[in-house]
Coordinates of C-alpha atoms (C1' of nucleotides) in Angstrom, one line a residue:
Chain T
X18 CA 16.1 -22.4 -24.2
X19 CA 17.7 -19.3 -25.7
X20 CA 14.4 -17.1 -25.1
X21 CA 14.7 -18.0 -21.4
X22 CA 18.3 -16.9 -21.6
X23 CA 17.1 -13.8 -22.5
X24 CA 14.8 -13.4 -19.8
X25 CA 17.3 -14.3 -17.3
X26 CA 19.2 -11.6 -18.8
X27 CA 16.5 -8.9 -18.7
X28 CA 16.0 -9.5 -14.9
X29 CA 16.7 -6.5 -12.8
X30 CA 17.8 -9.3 -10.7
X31 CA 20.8 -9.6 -13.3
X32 CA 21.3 -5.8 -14.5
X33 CA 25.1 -5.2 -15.5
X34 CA 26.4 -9.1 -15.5
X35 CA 27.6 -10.5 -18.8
X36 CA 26.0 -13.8 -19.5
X37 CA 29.1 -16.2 -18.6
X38 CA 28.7 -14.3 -15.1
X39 CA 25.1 -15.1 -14.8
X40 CA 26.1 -18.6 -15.4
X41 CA 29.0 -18.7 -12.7
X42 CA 26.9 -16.5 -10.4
X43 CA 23.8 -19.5 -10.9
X44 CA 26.7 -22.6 -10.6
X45 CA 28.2 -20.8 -7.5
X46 CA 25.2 -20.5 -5.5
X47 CA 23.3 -23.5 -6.2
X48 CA 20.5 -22.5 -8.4
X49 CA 18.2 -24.6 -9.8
X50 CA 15.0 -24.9 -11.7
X51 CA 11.3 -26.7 -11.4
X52 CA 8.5 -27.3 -13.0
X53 CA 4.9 -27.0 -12.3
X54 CA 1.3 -27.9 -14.1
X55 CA -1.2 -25.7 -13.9
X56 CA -2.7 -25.1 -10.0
X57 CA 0.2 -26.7 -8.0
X58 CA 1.3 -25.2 -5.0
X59 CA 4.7 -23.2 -5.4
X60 CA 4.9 -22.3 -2.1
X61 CA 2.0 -22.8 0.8
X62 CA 1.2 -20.4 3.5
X63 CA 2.9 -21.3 6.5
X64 CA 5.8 -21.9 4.4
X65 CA 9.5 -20.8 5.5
X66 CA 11.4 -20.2 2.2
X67 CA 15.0 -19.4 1.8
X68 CA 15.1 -18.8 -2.0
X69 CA 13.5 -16.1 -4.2
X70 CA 11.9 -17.1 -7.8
X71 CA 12.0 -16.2 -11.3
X72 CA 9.5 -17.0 -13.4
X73 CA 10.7 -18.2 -16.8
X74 CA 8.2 -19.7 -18.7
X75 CA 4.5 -19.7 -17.6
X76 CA 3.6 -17.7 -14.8
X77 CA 2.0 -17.7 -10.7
X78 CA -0.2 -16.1 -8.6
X79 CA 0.4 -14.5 -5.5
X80 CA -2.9 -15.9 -3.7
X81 CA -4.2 -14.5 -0.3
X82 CA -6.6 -16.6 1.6
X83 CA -7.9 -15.2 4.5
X84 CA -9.5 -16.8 7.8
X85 CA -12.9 -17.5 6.2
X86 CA -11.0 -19.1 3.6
X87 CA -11.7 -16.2 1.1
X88 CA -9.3 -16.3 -1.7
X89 CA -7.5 -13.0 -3.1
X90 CA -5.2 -13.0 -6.0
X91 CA -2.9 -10.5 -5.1
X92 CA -0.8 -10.1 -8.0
X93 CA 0.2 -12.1 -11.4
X94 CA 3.5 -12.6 -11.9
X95 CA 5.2 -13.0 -15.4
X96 CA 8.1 -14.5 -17.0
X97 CA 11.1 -12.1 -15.9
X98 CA 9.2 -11.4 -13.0
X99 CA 10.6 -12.3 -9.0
X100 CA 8.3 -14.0 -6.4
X101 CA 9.1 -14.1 -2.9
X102 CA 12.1 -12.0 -3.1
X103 CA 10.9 -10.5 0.6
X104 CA 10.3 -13.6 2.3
X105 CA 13.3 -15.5 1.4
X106 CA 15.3 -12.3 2.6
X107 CA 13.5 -12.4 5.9
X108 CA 15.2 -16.0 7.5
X109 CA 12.4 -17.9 9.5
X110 CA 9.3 -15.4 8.4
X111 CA 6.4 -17.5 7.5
X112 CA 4.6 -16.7 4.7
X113 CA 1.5 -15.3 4.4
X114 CA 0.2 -15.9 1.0
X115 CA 0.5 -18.6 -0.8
X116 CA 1.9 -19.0 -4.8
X117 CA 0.0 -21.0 -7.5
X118 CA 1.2 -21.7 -10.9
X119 CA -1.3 -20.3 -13.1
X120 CA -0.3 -22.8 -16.3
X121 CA 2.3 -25.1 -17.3
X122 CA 5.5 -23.4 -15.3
X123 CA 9.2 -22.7 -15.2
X124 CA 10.8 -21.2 -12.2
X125 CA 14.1 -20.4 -11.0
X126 CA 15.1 -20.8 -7.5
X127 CA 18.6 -18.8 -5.7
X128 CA 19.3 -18.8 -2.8
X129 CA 18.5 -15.7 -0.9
X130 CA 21.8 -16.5 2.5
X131 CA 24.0 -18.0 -0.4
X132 CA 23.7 -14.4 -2.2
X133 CA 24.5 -12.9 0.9
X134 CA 27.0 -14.8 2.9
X135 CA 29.2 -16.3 0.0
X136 CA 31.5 -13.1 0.3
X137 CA 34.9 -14.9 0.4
X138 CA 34.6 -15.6 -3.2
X139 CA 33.4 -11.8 -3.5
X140 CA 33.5 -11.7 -7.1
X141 CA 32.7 -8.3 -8.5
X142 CA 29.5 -9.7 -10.1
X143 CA 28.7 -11.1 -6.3
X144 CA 28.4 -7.3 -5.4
X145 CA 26.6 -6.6 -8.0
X146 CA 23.8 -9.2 -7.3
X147 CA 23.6 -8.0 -4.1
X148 CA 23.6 -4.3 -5.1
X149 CA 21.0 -5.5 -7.6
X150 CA 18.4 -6.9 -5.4
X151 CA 18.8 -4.7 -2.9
X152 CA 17.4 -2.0 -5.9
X153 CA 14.8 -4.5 -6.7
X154 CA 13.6 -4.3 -3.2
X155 CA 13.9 -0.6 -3.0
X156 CA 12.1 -0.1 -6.1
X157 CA 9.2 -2.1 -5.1
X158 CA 8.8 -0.7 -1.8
X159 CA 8.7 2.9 -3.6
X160 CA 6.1 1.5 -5.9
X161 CA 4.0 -0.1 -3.5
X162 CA 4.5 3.2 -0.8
X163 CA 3.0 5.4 -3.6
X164 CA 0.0 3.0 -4.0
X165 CA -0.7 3.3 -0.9
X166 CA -1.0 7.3 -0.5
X167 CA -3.5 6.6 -3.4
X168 CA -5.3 4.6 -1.5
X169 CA -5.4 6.7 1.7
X170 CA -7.2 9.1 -0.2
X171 CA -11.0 9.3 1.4
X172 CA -13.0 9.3 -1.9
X173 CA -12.0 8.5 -5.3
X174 CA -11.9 12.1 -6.5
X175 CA -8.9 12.1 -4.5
X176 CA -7.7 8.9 -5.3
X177 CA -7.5 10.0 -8.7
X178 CA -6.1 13.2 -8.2
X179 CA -3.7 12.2 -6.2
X180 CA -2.5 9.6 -9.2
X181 CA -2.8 11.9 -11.4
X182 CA -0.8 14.4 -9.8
X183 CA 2.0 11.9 -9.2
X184 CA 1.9 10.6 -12.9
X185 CA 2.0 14.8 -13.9
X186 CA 5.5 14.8 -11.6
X187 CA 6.8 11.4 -12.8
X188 CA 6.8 12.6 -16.4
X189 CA 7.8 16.0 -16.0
X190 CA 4.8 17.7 -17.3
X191 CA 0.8 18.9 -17.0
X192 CA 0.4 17.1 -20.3
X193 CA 1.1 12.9 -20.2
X194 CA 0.1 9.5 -21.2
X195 CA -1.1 7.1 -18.6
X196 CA -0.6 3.5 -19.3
X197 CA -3.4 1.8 -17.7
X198 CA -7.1 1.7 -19.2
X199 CA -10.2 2.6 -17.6
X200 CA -10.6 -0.6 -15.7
X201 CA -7.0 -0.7 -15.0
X202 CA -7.3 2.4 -13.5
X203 CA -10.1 1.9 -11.0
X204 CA -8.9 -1.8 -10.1
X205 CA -5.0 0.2 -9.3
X206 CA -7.2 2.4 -7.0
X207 CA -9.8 0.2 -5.9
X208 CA -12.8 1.8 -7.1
X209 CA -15.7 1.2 -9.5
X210 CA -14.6 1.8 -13.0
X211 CA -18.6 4.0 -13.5
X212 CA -17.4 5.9 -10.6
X213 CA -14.0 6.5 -12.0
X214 CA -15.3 7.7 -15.2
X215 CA -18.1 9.7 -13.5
X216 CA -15.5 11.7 -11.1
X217 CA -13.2 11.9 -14.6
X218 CA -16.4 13.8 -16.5
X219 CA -16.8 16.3 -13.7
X220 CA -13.1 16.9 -13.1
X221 CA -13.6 18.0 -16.7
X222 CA -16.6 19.6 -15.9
X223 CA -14.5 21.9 -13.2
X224 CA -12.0 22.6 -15.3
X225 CA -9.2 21.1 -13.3
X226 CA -8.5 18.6 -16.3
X227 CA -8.9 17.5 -19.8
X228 CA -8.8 13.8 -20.8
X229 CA -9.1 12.5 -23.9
X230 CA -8.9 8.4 -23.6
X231 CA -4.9 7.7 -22.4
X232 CA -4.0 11.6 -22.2
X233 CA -4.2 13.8 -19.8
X234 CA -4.0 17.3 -19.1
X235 CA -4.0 19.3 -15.5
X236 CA -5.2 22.4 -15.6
Chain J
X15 CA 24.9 10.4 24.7
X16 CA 24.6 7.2 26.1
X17 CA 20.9 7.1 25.2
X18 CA 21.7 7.7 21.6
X19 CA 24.2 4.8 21.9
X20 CA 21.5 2.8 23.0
X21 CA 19.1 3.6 20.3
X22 CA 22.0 2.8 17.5
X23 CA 22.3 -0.4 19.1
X24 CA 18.3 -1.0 19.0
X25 CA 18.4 -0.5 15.5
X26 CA 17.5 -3.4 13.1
X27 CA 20.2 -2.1 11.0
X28 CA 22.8 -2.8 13.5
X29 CA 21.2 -5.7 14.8
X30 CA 23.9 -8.8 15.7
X31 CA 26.6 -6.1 16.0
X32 CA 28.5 -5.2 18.8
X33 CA 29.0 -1.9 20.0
X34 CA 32.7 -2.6 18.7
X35 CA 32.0 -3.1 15.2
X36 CA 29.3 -0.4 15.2
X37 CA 31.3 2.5 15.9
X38 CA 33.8 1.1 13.1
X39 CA 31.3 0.5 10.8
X40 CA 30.1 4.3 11.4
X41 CA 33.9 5.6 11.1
X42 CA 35.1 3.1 8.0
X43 CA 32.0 4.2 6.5
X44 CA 31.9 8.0 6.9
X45 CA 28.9 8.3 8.7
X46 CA 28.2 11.8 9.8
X47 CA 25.5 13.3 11.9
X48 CA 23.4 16.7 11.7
X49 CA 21.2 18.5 13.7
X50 CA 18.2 20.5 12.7
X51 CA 16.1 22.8 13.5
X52 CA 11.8 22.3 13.8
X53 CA 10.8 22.5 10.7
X54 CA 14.1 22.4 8.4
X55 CA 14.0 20.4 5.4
X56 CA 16.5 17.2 5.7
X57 CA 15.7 16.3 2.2
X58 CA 13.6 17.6 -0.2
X59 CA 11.6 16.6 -3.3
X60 CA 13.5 16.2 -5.8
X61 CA 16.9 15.5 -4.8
X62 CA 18.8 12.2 -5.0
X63 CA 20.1 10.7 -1.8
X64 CA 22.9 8.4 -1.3
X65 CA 22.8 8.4 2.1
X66 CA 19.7 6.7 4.7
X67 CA 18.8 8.5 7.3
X68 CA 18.8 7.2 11.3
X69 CA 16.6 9.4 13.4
X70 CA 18.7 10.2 16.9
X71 CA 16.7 12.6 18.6
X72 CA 13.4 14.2 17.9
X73 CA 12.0 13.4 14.6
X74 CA 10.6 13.6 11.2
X75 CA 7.6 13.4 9.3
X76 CA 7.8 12.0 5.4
X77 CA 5.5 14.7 3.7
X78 CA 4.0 14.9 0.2
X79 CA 3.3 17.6 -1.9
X80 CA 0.6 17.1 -4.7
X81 CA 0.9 19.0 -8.2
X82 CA -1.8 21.8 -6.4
X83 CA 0.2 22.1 -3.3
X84 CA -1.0 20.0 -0.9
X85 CA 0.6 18.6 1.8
X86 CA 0.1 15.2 3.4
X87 CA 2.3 13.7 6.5
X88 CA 2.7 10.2 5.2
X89 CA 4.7 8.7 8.1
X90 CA 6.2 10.3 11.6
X91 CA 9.4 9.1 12.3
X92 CA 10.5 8.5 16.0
X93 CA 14.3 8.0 16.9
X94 CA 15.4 4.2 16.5
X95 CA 13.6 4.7 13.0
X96 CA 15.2 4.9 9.4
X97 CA 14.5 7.1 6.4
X98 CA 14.7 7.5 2.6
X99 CA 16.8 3.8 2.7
X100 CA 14.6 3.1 0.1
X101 CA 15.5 6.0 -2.0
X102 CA 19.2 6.0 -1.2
X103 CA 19.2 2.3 -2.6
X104 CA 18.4 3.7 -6.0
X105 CA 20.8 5.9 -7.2
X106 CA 20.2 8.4 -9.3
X107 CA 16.3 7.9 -7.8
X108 CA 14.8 11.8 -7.0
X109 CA 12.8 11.8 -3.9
X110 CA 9.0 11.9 -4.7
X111 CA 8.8 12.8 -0.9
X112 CA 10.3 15.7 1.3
X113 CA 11.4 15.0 4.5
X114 CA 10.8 17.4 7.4
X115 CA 12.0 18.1 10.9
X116 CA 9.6 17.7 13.3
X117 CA 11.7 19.4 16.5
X118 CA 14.8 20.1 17.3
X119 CA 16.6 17.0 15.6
X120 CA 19.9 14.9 15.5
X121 CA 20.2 12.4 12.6
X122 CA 22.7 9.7 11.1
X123 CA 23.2 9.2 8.0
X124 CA 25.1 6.6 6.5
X125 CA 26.0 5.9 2.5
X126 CA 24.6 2.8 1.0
X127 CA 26.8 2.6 -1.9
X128 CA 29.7 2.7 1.2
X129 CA 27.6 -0.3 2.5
X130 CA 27.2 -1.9 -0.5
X131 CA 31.0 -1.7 -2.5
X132 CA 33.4 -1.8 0.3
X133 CA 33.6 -5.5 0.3
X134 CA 37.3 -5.7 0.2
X135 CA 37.7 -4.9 3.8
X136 CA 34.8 -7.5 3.9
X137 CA 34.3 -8.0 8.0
X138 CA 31.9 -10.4 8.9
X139 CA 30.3 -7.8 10.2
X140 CA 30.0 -5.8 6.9
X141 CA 28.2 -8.8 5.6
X142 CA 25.8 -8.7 9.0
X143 CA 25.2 -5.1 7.9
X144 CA 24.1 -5.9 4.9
X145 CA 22.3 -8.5 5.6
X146 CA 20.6 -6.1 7.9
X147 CA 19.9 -3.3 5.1
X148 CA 18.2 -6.1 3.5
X149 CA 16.2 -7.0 5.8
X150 CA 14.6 -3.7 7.1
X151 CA 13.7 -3.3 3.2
X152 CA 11.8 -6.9 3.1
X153 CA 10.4 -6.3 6.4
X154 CA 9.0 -3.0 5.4
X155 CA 8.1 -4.3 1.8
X156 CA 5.6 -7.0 3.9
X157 CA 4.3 -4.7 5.9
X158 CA 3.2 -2.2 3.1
X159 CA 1.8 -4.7 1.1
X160 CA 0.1 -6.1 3.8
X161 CA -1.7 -2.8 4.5
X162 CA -2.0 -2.2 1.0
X163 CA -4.0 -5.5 0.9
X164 CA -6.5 -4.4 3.3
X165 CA -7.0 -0.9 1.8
X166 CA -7.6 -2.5 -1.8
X167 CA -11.0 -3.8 -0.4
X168 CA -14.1 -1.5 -1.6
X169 CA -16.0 -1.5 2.0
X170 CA -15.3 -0.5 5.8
X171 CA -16.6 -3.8 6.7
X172 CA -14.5 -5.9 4.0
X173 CA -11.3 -3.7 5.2
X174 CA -12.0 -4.6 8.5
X175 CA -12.3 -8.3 8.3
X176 CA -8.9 -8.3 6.5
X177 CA -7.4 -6.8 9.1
X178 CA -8.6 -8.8 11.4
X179 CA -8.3 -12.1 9.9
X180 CA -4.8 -11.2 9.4
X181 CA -4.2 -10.2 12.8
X182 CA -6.0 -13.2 14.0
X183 CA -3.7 -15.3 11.5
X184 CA -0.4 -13.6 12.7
X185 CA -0.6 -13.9 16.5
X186 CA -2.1 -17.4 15.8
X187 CA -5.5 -17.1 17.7
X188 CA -9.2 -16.4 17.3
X189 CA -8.8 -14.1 20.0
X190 CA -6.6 -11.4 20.0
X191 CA -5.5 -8.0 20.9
X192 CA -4.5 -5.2 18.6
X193 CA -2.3 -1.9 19.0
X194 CA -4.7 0.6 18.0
X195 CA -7.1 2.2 19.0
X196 CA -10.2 3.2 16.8
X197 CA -8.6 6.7 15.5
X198 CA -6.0 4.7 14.9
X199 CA -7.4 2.0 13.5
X200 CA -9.7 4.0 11.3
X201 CA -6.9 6.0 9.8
X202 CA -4.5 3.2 9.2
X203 CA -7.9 1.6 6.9
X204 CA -8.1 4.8 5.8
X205 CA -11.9 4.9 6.7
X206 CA -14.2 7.1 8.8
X207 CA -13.6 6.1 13.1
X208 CA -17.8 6.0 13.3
X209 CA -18.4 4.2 10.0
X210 CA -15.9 1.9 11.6
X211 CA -17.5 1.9 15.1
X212 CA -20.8 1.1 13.2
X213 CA -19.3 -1.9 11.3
X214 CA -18.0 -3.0 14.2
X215 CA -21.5 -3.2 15.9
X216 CA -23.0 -4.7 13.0
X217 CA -20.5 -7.7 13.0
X218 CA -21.3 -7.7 16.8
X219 CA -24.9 -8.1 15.9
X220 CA -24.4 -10.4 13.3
X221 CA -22.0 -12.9 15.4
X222 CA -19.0 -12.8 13.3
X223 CA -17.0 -11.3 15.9
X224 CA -17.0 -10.3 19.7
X225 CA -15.0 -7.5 20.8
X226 CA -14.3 -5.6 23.9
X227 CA -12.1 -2.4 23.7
X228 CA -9.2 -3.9 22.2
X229 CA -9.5 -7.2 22.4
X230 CA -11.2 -9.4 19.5
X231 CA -12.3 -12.5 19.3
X232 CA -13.3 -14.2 15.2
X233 CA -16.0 -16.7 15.9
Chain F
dA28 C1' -15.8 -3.1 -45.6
dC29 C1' -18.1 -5.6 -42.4
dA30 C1' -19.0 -8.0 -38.2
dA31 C1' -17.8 -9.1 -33.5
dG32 C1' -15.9 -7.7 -29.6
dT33 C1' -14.0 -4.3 -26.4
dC34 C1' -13.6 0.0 -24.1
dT35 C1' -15.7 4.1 -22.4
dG36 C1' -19.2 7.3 -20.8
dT37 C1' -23.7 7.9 -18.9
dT38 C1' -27.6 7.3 -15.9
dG39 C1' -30.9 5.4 -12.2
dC40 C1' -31.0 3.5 -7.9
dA41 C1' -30.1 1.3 -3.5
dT42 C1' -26.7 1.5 -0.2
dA43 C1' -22.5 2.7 2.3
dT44 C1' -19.9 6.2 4.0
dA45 C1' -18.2 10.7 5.6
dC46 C1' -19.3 14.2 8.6
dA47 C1' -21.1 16.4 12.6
dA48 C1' -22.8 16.3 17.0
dC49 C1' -23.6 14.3 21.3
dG50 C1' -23.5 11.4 25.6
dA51 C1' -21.5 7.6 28.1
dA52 C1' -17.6 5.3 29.6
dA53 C1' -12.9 5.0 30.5
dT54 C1' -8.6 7.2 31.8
dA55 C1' -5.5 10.5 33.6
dG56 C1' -4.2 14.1 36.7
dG57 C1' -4.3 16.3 40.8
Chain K
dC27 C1' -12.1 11.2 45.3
dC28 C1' -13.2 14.5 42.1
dT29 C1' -12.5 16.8 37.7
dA30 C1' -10.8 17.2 33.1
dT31 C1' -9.8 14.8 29.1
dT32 C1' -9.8 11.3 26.0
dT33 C1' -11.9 7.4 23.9
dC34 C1' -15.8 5.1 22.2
dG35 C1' -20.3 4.2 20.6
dT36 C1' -24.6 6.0 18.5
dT37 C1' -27.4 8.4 15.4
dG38 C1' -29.3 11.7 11.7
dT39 C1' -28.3 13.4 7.2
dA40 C1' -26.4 14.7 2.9
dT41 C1' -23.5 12.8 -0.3
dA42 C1' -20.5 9.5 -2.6
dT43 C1' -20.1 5.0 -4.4
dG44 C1' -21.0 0.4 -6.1
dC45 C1' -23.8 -1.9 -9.1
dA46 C1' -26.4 -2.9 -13.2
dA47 C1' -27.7 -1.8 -17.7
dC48 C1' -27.1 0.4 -22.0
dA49 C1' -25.4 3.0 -26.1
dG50 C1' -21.9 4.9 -28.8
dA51 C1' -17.0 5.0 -30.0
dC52 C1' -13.2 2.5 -31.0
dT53 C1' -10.5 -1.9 -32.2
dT54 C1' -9.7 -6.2 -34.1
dG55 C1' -10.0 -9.8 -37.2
dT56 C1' -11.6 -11.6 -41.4

DNA sequence: ACAAGTCTGTTGCATATACAACGAAATAGG
DNA sequence: CCTATTTCGTTGTATATGCAACAGACTTGT
């Protein structure tokens, strides 16, 4: 009970709100909770949702299927973690993946219009939701934006390059850490991890870079 | 001037508004226009924005600039469009992009913190406004993904397919017509136009699809 | 300290892809 | 109707990439 306190706390979702306010804010607008065992159905494609989730205990898969019935797991999402924030902010948008509990699984349901239209009441904390998910949308579109220049990138020398040159800016500096490992790495850019390391060794080669495991250095 | 008028109206952001409560939505919020030259920066890497842009007249292209200097035109945008929204969300957020006049250019910008605090005043329409903001970040947040799902796939052919299927999937049909044409098709994948033409010809040949020009049909 | 397991770099090879070049078909403009 | 231009498909070729397999470095657990 008290961890998943904490998680509600540590939600983005939740940034700035006092935990009697999280309470009031989860009262006022109807929030509740499910369960699921592992491999039910969260949501369906086809599905019209008006709430966003929070995973609190367990966790789901984003799962694509596409029309040969070819299955994609999209993304994992963990305790703390928001599924279907964009969907239940887009009123009648079907969806177009479907979400799968991966295990035994706690979510947290809000109401997406209740966040938005319940402004009589307009508590500061009721702002500050809406502030709050409006960043956690923002921030994700940023995110997945700058995948996607990565991926636009012809060959993976590029790819890389172009990550790497990103990381270099992020952090401030030629020198940096990157968090992901080699596999990581070539699954974030969708290439073969022997590739990834081959175009790494002749980077090296060139002089444009020095790597040793996690570190980086541009040249 | 009537034109631009019209192109406020069309926006998403104002969608549901009359042209009434837009024009005091644009005074009791402050928004200001500016005109620039071809070629002037409107924003520039680096800074932080509070503001979104609306594109009146002209355009701009979102450009990148890599750690070795090299450009990239991410997106064009036409009038009707909006800019950095995603940036001026996050406060505090330095742009990773610049942003670049095309032409000769007229642009709106509006503050998002404005949008987001002034609740006491709380018109129904401030709420619509919101609402609005909201959704252009989901929709575009789909949309991304969604593209970034078809450019995670390691071949031409697999890239292809996923595009289809989905376009197949949203206009509800086995047969189909898209917006682009192959340039534009290949560049959206992110592939080569005649490795594309030759995929294209081989899932001819191989009977998974049938396609004239732009019209597609999955079999 | 040892063993088991994981992560990383390397290499050979078959194949896919980018690139360039060209002609046919479609489209636009006069 | 003719011409100029764009779009599209096709092909040859050099190269890049995925894939498989392996060995050494590093990590983890006991």
């Amino acid at each position: 009970m008290i961890e998943v306190t904490k998680i509600i706390k540590a939600s983005p979702l939740f940034e700035g709100l006092t935990e009697g306010e999280i309470e009031n804010v989860l009262n006022c607008l109807g929030a509740f909770e499910r369960w699921y065992i592992k491999d039910q159905f969260v949501f369906r494609r086809g599905d019209e949702v008006s709430s966003l989730g929070l995973v609190l205990q367990g966790g789901v898969h984003i799962v694509e299927e596409d029309y040969w019935g070819n299955r994609t797991i999209l993304s994992s999402i963990s305790p703390g973690d928001l599924f279907a924030e964009s969907y239940a902010c887009l009123h009648g948008q079907a969806l177009r993946v479907s979400v799968l509990s991966v295990g035994k699984t706690r979510a947290l349901f809000l109401d997406v219009g209740k966040v938005l239209e319940t402004c009589s009441s307009s508590c500061g904390f009721h702002t500050r939701l809406i502030k709050n998910l409006m960043m956690v949308l923002a921030r994700k579109n940023l995110l997945i934006t700058e995948k996607s220049g990565f991926l636009s990138k012809r060959s993976t020398k590029e790819k890389l390059l172009a990550y790497l040159s990103a990381e270099a800016q992020r952090q401030g500096s030629t020198q940096f850490d990157i968090a992901f490992n080699r596999q990581e790495l070539a699954d974030y850019l969708a290439v073969d991890r022997s590739a990834l390391s081959r175009e790494l060794a002749k980077l090296q080669e060139e002089g444009v870079l020095e790597f040793r495991k996690n570190h980086f250095a541009l040249a």
